[in-house]
Short mmCIF file of C-alpha atoms in Angstrom, two decimals:
data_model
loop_
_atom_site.label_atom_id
_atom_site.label_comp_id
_atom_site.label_asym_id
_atom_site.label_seq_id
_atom_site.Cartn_x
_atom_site.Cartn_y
_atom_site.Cartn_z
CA UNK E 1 -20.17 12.42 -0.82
CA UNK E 2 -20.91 15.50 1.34
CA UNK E 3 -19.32 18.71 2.26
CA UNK E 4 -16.33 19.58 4.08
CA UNK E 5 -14.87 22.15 6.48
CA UNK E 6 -11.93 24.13 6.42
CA UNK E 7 -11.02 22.15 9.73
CA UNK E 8 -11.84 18.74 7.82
CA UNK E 9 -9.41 19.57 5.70
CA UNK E 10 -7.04 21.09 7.54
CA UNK E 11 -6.30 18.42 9.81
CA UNK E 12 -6.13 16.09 6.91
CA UNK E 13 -3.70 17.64 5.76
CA UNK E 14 -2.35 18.10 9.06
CA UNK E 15 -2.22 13.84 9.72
CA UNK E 16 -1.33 13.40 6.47
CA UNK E 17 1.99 15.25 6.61
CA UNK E 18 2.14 12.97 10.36
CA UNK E 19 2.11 9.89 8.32
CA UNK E 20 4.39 10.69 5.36
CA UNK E 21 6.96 12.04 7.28
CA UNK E 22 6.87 8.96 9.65
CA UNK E 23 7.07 7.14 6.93
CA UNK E 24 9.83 8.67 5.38
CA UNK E 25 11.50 8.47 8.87
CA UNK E 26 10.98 4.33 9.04
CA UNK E 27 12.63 4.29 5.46
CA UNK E 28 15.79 6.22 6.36
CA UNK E 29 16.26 3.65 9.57
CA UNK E 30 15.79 0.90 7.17
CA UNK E 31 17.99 2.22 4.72
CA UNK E 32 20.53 2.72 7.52
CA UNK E 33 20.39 -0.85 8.40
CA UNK E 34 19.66 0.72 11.93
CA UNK E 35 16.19 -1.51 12.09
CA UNK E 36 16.88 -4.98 10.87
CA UNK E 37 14.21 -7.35 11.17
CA UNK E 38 14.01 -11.11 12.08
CA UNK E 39 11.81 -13.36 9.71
CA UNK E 40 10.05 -13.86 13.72
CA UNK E 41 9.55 -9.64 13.55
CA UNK E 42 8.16 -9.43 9.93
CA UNK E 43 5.58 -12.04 10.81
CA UNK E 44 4.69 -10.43 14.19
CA UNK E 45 4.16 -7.21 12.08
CA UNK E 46 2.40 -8.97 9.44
CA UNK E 47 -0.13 -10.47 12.26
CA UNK E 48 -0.15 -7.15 13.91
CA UNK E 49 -1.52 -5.67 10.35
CA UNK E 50 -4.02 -8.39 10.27
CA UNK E 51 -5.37 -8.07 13.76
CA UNK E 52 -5.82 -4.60 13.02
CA UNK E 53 -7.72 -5.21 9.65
CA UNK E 54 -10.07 -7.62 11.51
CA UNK E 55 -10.28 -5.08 14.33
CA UNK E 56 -11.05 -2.58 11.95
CA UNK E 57 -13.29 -4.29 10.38
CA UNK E 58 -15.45 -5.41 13.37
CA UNK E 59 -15.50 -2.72 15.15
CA UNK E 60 -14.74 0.43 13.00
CA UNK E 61 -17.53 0.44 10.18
CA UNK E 62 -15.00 1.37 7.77
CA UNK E 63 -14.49 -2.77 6.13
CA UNK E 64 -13.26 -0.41 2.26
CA UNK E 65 -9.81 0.94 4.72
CA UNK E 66 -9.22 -2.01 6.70
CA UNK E 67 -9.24 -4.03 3.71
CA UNK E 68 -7.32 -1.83 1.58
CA UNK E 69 -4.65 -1.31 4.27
CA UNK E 70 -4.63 -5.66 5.04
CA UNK E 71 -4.31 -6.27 1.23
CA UNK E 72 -1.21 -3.01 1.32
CA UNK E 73 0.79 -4.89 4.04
CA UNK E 74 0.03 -8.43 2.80
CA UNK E 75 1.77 -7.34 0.09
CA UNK E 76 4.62 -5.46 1.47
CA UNK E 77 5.29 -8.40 3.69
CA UNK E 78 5.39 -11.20 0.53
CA UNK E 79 7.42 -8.64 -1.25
CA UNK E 80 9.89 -8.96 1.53
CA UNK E 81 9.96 -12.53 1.90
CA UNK E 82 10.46 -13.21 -1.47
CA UNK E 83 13.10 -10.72 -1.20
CA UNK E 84 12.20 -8.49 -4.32
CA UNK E 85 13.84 -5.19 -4.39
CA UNK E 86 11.95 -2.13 -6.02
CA UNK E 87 14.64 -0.32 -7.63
CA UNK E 88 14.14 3.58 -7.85
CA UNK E 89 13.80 5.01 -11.24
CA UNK E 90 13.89 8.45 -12.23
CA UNK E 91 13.00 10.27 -15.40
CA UNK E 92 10.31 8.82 -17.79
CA UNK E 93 10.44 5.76 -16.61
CA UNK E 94 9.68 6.66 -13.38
CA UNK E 95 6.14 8.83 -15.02
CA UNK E 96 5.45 5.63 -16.90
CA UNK E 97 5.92 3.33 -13.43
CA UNK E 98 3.50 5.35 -11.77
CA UNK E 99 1.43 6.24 -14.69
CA UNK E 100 0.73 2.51 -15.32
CA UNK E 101 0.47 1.78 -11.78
CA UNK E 102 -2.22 4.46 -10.89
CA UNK E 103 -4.28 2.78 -14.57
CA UNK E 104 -3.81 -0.54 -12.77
CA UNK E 105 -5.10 0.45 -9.78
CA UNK E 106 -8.69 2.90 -11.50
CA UNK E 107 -9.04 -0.70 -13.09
CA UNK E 108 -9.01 -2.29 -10.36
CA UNK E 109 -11.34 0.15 -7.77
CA UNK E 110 -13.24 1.99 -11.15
CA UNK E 111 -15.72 -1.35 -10.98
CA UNK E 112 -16.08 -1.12 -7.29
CA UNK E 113 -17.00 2.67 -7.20
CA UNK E 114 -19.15 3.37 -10.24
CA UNK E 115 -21.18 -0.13 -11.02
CA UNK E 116 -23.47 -2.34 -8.52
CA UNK E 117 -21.61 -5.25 -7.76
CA UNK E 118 -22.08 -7.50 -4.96
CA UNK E 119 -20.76 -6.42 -1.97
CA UNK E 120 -17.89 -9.41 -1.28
CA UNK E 121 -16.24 -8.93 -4.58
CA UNK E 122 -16.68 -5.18 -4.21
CA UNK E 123 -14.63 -5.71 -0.80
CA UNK E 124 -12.09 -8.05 -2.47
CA UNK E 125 -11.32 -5.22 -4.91
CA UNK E 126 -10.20 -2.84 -1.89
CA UNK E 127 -8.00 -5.64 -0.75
CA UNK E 128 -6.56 -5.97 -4.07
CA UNK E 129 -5.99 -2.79 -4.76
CA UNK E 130 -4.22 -2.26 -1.51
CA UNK E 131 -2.20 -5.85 -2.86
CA UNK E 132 -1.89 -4.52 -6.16
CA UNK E 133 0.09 -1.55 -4.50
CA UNK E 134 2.50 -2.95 -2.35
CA UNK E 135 3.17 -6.03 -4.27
CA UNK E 136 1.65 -7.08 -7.94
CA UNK E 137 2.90 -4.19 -9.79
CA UNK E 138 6.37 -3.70 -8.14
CA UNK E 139 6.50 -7.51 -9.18
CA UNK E 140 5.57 -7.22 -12.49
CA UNK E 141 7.47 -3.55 -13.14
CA UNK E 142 11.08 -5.47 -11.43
CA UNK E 143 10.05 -8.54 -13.61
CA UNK E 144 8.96 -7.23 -16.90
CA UNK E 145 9.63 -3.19 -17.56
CA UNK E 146 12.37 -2.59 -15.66
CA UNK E 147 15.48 -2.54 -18.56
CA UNK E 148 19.10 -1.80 -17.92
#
């Protein structure tokens, strides 16, 4: 994989604490019903994410992120629409959501890192895993293993 500087990892860390706190900003206005969006915005957002894949894709030699980050917001965009609702757990049941989750998802990559496989169904597996995120096991956990 290669070595790493202190600065490598620094600013990782760095963008990384960007990101989640941006994140957790977007939730709290979405939570506050302060940033409502149209059917019209989701799909310009989807579209958006898509360009951006393709962009990313093209242009960016990095075809593993951009697919990974497509299949996360086609997901999160389906889960939407089809207006599922992840309910937060806490306790064991949130250890064994995430627990299951993070086996789904080493099931899903494991193939893709450690064995020779051709290279479109080792790109489909990014995408899914990104999907797999965002929207096939919050799906199946709401569906199936989520008990009153």
């Amino acid at each position: 994989l290669g070595k790493h500087f202190l600065s490598d990892i620094l600013a990782g860390l760095f963008v990384g604490f960007l990101v989640g706190n941006a994140n957790y900003f977007l939730k709290k206005l979405v939570e506050k019903k302060e940033l409502k969006l149209t059917k019209l915005e989701k799909e310009v957002g989807f579209i958006a994410a898509l360009a951006a894949s393709f962009i990313a894709i093209t242009f960016i030699n990095t075809p593993k992120l951009a697919l990974t980050v497509l299949g996360y917001y086609a997901g999160f965009f389906l889960l939407k629409e089809l207006n599922i609702d992840s309910t937060p757990v806490q306790g064991k049941k949130f250890y064994a959501k995430a627990f299951i989750g993070l086996a789904g998802l080493g099931a899903i990559l494991a193939p893709a890192i450690l064995l020779k496989i051709p290279e479109t169904i080792e790109l489909a597996a990014f995408f899914l895993s990104g999907f797999w995120i965002s929207f096939i096991w919050p799906f199946l956990f709401e569906k199936f293993a989520k008990k009153p």
